[in-house]
Short mmCIF file of C-alpha atoms and ligand atoms in Angstrom, two decimals:
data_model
loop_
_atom_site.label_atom_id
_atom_site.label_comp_id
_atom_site.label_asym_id
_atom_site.label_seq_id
_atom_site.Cartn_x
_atom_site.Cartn_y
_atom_site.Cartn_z
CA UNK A 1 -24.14 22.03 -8.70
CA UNK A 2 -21.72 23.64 -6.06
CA UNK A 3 -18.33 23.53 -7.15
CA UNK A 4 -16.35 21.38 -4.88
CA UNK A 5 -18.92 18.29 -5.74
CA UNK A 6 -17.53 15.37 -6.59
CA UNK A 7 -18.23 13.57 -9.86
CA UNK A 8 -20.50 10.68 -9.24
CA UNK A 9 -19.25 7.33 -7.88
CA UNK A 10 -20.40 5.20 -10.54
CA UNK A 11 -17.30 7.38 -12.61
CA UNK A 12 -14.96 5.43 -10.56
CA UNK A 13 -11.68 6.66 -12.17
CA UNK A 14 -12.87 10.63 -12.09
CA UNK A 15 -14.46 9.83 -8.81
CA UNK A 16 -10.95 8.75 -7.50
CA UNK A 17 -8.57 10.87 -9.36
CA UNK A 18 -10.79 14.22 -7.66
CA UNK A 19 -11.33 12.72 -4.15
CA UNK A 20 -7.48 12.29 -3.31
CA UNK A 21 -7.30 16.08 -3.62
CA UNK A 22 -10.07 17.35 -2.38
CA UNK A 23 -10.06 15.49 0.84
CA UNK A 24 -6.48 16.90 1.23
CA UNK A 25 -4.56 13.72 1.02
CA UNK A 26 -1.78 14.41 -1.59
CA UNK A 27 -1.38 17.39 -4.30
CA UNK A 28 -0.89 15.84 -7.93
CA UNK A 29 0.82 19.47 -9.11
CA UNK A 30 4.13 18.51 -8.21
CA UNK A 31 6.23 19.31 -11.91
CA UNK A 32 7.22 15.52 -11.73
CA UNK A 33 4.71 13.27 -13.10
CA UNK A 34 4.17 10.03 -10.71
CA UNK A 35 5.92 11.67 -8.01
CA UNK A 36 3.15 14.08 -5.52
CA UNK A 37 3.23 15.56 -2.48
CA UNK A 38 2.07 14.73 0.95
CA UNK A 39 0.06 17.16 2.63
CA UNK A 40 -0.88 17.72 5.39
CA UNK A 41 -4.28 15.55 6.12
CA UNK A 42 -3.08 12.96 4.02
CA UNK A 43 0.25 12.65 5.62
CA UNK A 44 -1.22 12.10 8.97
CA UNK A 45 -3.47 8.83 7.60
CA UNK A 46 -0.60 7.80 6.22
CA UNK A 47 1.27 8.26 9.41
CA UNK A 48 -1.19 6.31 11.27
CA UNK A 49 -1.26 3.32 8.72
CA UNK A 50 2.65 3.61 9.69
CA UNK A 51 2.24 3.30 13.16
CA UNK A 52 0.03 0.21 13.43
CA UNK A 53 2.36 -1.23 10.69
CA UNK A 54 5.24 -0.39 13.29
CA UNK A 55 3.59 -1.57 16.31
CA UNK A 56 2.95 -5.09 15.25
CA UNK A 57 6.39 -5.58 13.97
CA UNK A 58 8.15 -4.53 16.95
CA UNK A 59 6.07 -6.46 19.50
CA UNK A 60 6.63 -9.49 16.95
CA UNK A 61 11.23 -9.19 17.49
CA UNK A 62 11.54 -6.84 14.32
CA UNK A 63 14.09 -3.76 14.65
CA UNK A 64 13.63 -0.52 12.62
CA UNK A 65 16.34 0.04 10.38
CA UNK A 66 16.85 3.01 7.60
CA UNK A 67 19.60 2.05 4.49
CA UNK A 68 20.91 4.47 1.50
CA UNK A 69 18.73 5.36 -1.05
CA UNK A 70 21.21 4.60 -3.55
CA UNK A 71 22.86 1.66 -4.44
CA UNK A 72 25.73 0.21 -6.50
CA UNK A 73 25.00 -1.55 -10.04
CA UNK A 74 27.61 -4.04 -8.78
CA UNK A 75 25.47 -4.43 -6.04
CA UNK A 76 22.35 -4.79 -7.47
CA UNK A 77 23.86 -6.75 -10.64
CA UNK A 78 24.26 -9.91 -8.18
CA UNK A 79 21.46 -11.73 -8.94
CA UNK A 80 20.59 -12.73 -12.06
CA UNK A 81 16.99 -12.97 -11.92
CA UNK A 82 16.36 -9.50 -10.00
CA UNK A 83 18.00 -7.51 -12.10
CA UNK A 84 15.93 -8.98 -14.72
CA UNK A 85 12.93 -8.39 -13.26
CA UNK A 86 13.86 -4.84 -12.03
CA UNK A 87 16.26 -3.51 -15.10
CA UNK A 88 14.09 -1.64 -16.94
CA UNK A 89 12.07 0.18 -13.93
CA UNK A 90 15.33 2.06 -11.81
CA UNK A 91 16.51 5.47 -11.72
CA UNK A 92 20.10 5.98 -12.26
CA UNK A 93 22.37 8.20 -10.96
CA UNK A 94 25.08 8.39 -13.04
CA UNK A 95 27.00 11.65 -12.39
CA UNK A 96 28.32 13.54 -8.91
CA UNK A 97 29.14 16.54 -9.27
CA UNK A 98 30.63 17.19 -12.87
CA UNK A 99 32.41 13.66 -12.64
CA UNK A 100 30.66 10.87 -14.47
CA UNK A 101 30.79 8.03 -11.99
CA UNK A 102 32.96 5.08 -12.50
CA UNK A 103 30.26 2.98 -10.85
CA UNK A 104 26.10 3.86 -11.58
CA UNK A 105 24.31 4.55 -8.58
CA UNK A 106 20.36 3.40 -8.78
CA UNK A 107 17.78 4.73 -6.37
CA UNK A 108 16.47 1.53 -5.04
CA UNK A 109 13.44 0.01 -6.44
CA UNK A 110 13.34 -2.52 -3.09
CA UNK A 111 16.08 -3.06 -0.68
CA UNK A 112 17.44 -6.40 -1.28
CA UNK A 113 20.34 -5.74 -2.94
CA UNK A 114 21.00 -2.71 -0.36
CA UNK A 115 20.69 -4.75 2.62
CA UNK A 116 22.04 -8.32 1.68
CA UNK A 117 25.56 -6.98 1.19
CA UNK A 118 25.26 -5.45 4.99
CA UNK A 119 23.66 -9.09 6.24
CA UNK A 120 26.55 -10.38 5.02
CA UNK A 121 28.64 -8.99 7.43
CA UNK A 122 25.98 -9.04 10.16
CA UNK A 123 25.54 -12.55 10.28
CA UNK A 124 28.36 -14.80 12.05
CA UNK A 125 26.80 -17.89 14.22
CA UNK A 126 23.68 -19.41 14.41
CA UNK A 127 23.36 -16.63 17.94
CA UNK A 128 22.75 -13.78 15.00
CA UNK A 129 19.84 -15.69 13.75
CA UNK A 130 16.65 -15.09 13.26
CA UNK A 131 17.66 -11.58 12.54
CA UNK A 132 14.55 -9.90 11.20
CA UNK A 133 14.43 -6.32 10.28
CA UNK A 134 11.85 -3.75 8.86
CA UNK A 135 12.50 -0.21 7.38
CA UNK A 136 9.60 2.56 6.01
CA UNK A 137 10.69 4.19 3.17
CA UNK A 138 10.59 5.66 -0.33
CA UNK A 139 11.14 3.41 -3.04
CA UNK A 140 11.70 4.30 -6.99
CA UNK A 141 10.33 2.86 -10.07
CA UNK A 142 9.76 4.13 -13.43
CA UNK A 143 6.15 3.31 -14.30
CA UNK A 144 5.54 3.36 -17.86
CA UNK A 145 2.14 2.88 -17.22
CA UNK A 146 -0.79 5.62 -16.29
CA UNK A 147 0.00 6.84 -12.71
CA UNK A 148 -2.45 6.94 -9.96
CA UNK A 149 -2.09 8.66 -6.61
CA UNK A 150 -1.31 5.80 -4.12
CA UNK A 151 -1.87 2.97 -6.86
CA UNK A 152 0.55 3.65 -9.37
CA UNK A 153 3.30 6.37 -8.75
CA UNK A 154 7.28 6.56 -9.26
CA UNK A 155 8.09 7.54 -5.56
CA UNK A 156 5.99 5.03 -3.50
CA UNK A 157 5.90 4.93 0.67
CA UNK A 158 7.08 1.92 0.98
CA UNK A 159 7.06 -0.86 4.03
CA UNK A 160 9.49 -3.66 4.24
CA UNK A 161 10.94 -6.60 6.48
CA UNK A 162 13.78 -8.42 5.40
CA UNK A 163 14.69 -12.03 7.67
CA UNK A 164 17.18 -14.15 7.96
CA UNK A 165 16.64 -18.32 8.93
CA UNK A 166 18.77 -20.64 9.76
CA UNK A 167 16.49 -22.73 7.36
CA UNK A 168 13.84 -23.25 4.71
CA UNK A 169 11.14 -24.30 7.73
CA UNK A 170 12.25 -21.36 10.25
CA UNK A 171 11.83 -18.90 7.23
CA UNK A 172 8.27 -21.00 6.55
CA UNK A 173 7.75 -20.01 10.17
CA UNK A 174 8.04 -16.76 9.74
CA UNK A 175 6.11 -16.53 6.44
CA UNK A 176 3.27 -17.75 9.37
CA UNK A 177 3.77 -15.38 11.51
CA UNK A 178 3.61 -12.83 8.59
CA UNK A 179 0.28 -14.08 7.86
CA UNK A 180 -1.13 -13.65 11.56
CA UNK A 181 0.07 -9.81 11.60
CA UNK A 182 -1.38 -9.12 8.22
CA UNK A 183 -4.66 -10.36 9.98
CA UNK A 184 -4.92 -8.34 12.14
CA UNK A 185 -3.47 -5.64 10.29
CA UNK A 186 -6.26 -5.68 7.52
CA UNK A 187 -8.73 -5.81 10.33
CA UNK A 188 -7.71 -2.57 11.77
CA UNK A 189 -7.30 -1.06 8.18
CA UNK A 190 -11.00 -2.71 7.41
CA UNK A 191 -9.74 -3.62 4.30
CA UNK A 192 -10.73 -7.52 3.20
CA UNK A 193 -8.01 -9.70 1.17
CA UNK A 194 -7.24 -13.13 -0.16
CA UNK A 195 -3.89 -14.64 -0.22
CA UNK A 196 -3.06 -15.80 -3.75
CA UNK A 197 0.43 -17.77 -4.34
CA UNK A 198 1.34 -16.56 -7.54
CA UNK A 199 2.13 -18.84 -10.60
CA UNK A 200 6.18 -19.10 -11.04
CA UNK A 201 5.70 -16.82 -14.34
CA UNK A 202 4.53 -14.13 -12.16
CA UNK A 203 6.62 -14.55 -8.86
CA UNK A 204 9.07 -11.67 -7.85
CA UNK A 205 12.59 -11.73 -8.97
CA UNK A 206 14.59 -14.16 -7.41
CA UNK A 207 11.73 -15.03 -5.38
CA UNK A 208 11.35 -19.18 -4.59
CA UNK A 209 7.87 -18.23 -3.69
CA UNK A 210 5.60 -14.90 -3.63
CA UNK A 211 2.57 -14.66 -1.74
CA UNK A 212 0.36 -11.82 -3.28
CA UNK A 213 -2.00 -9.92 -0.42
CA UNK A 214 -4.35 -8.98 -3.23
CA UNK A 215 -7.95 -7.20 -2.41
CA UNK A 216 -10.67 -5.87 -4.66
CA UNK A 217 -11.53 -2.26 -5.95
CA UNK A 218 -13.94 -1.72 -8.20
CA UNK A 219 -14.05 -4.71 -10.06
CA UNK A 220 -10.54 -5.52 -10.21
CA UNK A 221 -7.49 -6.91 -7.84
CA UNK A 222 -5.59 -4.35 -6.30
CA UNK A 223 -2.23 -5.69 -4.71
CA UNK A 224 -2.20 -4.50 -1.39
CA UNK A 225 1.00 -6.76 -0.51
CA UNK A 226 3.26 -9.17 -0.68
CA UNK A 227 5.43 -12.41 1.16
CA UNK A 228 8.10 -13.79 -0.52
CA UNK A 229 9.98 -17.37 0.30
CA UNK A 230 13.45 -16.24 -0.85
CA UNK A 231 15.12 -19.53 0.29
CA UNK A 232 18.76 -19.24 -0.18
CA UNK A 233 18.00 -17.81 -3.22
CA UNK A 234 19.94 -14.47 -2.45
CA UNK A 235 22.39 -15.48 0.00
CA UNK A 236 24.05 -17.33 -2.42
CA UNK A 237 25.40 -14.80 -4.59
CA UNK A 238 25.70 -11.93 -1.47
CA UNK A 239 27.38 -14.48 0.22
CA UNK A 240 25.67 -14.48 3.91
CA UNK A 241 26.45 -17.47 5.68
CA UNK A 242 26.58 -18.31 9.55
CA UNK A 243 28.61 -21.08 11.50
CA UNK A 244 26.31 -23.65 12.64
CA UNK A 245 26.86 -25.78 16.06
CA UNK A 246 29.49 -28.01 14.50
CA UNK A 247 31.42 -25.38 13.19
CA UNK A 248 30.24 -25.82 9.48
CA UNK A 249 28.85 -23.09 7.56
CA UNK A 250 25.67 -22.59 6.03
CA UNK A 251 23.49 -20.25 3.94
CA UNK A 252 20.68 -18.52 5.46
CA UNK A 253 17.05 -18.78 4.69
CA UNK A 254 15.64 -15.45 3.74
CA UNK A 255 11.93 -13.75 3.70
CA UNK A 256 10.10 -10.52 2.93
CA UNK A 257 7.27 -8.60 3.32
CA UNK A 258 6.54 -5.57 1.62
CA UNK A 259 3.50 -3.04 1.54
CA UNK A 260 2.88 0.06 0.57
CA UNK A 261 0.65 3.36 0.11
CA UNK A 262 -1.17 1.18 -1.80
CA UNK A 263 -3.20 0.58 1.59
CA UNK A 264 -4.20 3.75 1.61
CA UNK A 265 -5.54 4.06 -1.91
CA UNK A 266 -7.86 0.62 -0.67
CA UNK A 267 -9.16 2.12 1.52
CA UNK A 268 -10.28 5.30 -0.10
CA UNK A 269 -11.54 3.05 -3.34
CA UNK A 270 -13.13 0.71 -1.20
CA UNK A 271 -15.02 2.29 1.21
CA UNK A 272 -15.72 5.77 0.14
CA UNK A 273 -19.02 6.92 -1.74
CA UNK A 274 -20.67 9.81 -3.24
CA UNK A 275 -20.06 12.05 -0.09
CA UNK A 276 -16.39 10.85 0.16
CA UNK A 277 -13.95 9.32 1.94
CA UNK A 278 -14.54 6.87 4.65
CA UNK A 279 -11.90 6.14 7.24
CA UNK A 280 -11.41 3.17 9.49
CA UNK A 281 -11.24 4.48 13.12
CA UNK A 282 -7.78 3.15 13.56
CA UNK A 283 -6.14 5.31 11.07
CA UNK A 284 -8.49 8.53 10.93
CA UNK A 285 -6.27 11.76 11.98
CA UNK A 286 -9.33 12.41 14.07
CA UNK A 287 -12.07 10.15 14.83
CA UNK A 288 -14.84 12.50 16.33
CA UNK A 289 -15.82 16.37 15.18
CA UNK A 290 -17.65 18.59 17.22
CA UNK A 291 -19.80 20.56 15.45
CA UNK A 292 -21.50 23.52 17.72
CA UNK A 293 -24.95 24.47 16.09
CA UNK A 294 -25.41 28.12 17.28
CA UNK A 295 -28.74 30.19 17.56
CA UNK A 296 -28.51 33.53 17.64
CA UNK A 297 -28.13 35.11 20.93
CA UNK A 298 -26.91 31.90 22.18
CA UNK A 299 -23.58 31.82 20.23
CA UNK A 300 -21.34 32.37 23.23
CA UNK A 301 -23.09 29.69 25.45
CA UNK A 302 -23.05 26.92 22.72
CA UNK A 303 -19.11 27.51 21.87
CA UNK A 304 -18.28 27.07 25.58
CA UNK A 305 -20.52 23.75 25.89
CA UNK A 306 -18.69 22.52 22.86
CA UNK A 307 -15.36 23.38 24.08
CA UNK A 308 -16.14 21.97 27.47
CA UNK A 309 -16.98 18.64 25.54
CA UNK A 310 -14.00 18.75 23.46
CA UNK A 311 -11.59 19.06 26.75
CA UNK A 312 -13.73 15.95 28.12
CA UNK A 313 -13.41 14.20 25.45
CA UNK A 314 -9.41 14.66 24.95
CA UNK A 315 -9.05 13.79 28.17
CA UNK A 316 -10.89 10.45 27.38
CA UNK A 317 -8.30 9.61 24.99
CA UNK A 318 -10.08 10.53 21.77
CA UNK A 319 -9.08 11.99 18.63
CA UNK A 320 -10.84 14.61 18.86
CA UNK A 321 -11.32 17.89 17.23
CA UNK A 322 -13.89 21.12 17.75
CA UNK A 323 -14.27 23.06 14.82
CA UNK A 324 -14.94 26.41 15.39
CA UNK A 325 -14.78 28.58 12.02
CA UNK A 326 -16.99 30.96 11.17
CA UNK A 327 -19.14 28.23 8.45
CA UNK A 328 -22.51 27.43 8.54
CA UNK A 329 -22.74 24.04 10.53
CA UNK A 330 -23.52 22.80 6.91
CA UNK A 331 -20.48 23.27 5.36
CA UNK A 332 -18.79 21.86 7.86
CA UNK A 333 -20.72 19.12 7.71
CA UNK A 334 -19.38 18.53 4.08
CA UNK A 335 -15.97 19.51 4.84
CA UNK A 336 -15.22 16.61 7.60
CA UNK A 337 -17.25 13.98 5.19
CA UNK A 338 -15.60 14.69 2.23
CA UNK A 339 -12.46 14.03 4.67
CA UNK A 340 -14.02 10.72 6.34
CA UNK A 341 -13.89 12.04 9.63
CA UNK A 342 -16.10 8.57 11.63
CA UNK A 343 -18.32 10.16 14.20
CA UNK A 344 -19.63 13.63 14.29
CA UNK A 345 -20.94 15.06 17.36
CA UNK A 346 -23.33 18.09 16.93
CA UNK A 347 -24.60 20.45 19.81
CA UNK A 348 -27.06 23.06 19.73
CA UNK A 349 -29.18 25.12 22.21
CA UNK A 350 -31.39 22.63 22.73
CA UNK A 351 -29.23 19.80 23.12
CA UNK A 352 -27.81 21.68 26.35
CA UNK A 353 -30.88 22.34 27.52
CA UNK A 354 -32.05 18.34 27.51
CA UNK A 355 -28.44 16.68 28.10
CA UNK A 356 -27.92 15.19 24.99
CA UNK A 357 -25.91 15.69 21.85
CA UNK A 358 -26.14 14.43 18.07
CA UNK A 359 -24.07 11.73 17.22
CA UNK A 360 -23.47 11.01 13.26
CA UNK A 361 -21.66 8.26 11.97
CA UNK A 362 -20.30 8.47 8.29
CA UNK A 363 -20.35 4.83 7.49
CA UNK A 364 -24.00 4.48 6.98
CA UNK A 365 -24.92 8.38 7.17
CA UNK A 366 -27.13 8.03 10.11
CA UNK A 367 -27.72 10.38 13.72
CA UNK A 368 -29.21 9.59 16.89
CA UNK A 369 -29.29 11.42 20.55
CA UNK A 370 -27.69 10.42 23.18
CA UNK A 371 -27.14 11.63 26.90
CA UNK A 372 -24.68 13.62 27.25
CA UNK A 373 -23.31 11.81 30.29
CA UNK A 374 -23.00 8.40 28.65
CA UNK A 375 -21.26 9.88 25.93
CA UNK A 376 -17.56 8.72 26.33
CA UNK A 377 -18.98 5.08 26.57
CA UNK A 378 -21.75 5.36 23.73
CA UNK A 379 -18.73 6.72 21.18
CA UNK A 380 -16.05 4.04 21.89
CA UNK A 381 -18.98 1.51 21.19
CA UNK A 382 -19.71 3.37 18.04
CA UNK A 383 -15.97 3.59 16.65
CA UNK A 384 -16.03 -0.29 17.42
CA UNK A 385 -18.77 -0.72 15.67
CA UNK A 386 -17.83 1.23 12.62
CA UNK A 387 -14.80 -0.47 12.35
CA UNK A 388 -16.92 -3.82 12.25
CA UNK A 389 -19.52 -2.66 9.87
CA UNK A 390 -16.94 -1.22 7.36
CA UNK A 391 -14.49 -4.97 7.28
CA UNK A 392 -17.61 -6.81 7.03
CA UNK A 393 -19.38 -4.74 4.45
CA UNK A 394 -16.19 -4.92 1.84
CA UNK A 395 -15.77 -8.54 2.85
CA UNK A 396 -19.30 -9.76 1.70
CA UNK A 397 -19.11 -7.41 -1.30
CA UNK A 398 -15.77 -9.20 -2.39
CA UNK A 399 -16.69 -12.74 -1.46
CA UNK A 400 -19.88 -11.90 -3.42
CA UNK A 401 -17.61 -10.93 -6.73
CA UNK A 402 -15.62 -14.79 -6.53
CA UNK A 403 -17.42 -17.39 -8.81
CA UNK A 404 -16.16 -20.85 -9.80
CA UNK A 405 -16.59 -21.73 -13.64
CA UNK A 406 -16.67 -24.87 -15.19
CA UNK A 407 -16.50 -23.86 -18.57
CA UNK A 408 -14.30 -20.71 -20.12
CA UNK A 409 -15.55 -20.54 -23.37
CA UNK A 410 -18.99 -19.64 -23.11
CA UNK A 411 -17.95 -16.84 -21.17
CA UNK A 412 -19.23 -13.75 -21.49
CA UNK A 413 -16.69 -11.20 -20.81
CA UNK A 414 -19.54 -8.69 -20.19
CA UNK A 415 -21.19 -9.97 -17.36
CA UNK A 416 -18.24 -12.27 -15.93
CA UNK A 417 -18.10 -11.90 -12.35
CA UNK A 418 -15.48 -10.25 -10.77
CA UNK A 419 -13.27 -12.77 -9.49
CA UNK A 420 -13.18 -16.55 -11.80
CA UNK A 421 -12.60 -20.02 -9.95
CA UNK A 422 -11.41 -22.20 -12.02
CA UNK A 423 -9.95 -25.84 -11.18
CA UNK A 424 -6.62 -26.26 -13.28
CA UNK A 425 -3.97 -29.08 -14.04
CA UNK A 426 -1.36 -27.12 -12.57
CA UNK A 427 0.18 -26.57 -16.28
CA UNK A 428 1.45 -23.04 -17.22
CA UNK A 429 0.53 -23.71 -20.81
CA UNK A 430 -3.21 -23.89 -19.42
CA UNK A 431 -3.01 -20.97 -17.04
CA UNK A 432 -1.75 -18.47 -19.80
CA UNK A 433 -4.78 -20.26 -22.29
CA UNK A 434 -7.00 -18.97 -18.83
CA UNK A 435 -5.66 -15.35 -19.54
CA UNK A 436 -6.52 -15.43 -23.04
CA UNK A 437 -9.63 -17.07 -23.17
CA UNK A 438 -10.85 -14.13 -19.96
CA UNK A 439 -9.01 -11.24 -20.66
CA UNK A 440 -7.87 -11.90 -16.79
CA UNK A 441 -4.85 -12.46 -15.00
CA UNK A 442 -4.09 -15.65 -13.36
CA UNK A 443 -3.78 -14.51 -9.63
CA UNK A 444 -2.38 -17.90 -8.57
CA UNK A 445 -4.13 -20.80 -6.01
CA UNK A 446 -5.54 -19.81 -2.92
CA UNK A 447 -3.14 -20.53 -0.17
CA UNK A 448 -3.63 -22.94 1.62
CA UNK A 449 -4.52 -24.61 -1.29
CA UNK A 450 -7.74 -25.86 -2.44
CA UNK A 451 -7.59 -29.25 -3.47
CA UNK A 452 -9.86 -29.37 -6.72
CA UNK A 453 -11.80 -32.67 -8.32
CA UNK A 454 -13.01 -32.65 -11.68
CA UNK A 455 -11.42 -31.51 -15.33
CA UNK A 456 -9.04 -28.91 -16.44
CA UNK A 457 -11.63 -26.60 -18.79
CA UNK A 458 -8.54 -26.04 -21.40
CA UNK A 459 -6.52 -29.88 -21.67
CA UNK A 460 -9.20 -31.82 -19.97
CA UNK A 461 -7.53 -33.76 -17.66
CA UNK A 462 -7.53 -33.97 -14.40
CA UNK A 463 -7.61 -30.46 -11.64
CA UNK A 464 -5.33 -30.83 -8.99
CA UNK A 465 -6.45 -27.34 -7.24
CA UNK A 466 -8.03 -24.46 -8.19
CA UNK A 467 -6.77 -21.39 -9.70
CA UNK A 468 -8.09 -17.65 -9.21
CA UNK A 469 -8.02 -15.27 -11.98
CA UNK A 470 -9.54 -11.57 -12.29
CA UNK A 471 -8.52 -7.62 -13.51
CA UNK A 472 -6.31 -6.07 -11.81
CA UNK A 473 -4.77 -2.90 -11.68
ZN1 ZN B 1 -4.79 -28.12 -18.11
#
């Protein structure tokens, strides 16, 4: 066994834990536990996610913004259900200096309570609104729970859009057009979801509705996401009101949509295997290696070819990069898989000699030939392609994992699928019966909603809809 290998898939939580590392996306030494570095590979996918986050919500009226980390208790303290929901998980900062301060500072969990005070100065007439705003960021919570790199840490990347409505159905509108970006989004990311609206036990803190973006790993719902309805939930207490076209003045309507590095840890859990990671196209730091196999004598003439190659294929408007270290083509080979690198191109001697080079895609570990003249054309298909075959793959395996049950008690918790359908009374008496009876969480009705017809398996009366519950991290 060489001693970078990684342990085998079917390990899932050793597989994972070794693969962030040693395909260079974050080091897990840092002396705070929770809290790792970015380096450098791992920064750059991350970057990328970033970007085609950015791009759709500019070209859909959102402006960047960046707020304080910190924030005042009195702040935060405004509403009631928030703080409940967040009290236990903050950071405080309770000294400057050598001064204990009069007022706590927290490092912000999420930035409601940051930004709402700021909105309420922001927001005059019914001319200010829709005002909808994003910012990338860290966030802070104290997990009590075992960390993960990207699932579960204390310092998470963190993506979110705060907007303001004039009312409940333009705030519903945008909750739409949330929806439609996350589409095509997850396409790009090749990362297959489902849309759960959760139970009001399980909703976000001062939430009037949450919308989890939930996909699977391994057996179990990962939440990738989420949409919350706030209504005027928070700009009651904060105060943020504008003057309407008669003069009188209203509360606003308020949404969000948050996401995280959590995307990132999908997509390695989902899609890598035994040999490593697998990136989508979209977000790989580079999306095609050249790999020169040299013969001896010929070492000079294949390094040119390949560099000749790589300037063509720059100029093309790839990704590109031509690694030229003194490895055996081999270990190369391993080093860009292990790193999920999509396409690699190899060229030897002979390749010159007939015109062609060796194209390998990582997805389904397979090379061909092709011409070396049609090659510009012949990789963009290919990175298309990939990114097809890799959304549609994790999609089937998911849908696959959903199963509708009639009955809960003769269950076996063993081999229960992955994902339960259920139809339910609506009741949350029955859905927390669900959990026990499972061992599952109640993820919440599909949305839209499925209308259901038949029994309730736990009071016998009549379903209304259907209910989805599963594992999740
Ligand atoms: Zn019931």
């Amino acid at each position: 066994m060489r001693l970078d290998e990684l342990p085998p898939r079917e390990n899932f939580n050793d597989w994972y834990n070794e693969i962030v590392e040693k395909a260079g996306l974050t080091d897990k030494r840092y002396p705070i536990k929770g809290m790792n570095v970015w380096i450098p590979y791992g920064w750059k996918v991350m970057q990328s996610v970033d970007s085609l986050i950015r791009k759709e919500f500019d070209a859909t009226g959102h402006d960047e913004v960046c707020f304080p980390t910190l924030i005042p208790e009195t702040e935060f303290a405004k509403e009631a259900e928030h703080i409940k929901g967040f009290g236990k998980d903050v950071y405080w900062v309770t000294h400057a200096g050598e001064n204990e301060l009069d007022v706590k500072l927290l490092l912000r969990p999420t930035s409601e309570t940051a930004m709402y005070p700021m909105f309420s100065l922001w927001i005059r007439s019914h001319s200010d609104l829709p005002m909808k705003i994003y910012q990338i960021v860290s966030t802070f919570r104290y997990e009590t729970k075992q960390t993960r790199a990207f699932i579960r840490v204390r310092e998470i990347h963190f993506f979110e859009s705060h907007t303001a409505h004039r009312d409940f159905e333009d705030a519903e509108r945008q909750i739409k057009e949330d929806l439609e970006i996350l589409e095509r989004l997850m396409k790009k990311l090749c990362l297959p979801y489902l849309i759960h609206r959760r139970p009001d036990w399980d909703k976000f803190a001062g939430a009037y509705y949450s919308l989890g973006i939930d996909t699977l790993m391994e057996g179990k719902i990962l939440q990738i996401g989420s949409i919350h309805q706030y209504k005027d939930n928070f700009s009651r207490p904060y105060d943020i009101r504008y003057e309407d076209e008669n003069g009188e003045h209203r509360y606003v309507h308020q949404t969000t949509f948050g996401m995280s590095e959590r995307l990132l840890g999908a997509i390695i859990g989902i899609h890598g295997d035994e040999h490593g990671l697998i990136l989508p196209p979209a977000i790989a730091p580079y999306t095609v290696i050249i790999v020169p196999i040299p013969k001896k004598g010929h070492q000079e003439k294949v390094y040119e070819e390949c560099i000749k190659l790589w300037d063509e294929l720059k100029s093309a408007g790839f990704r590109v990069h031509f690694d030229g270290r003194d490895l055996r083509p081999g270990n190369k080979y391993y080093y860009w898989e292990i790193r999920g690198v999509p396409v690699r191109v190899e060229l030897g001697l002979r390749d010159i000699e007939n015109g062609e080079v060796v194209l390998f895609r990582r997805d389904k570990m397979e090379k061909k030939s092709v011409k070396r003249e049609n090659l510009a054309e012949e990789l963009r298909s290919l990175l298309t392609d990939i990114e097809r075959n890799l959304y549609e793959r994790a999609e089937r395996k998911m849908q696959g994992r959903i199963v509708e049950a009639d009955e809960l008690s003769d269950l076996d918790p063993e081999s229960a699928p992955d994902i339960l359908k259920v139809k339910w009374c609506g009741k949350e008496s029955c859905g927390i019966r669900m959990e026990e009876i499972t061992d599952m969480n109640v993820l919440g009705t599909s949305e839209p909603e499925e209308k259901a017809d038949g029994k309730c398996p736990i009071c016998s009366k009549n379903a209304v809809k259907y209910v989805y519950l599963a594992k999740t991290y």
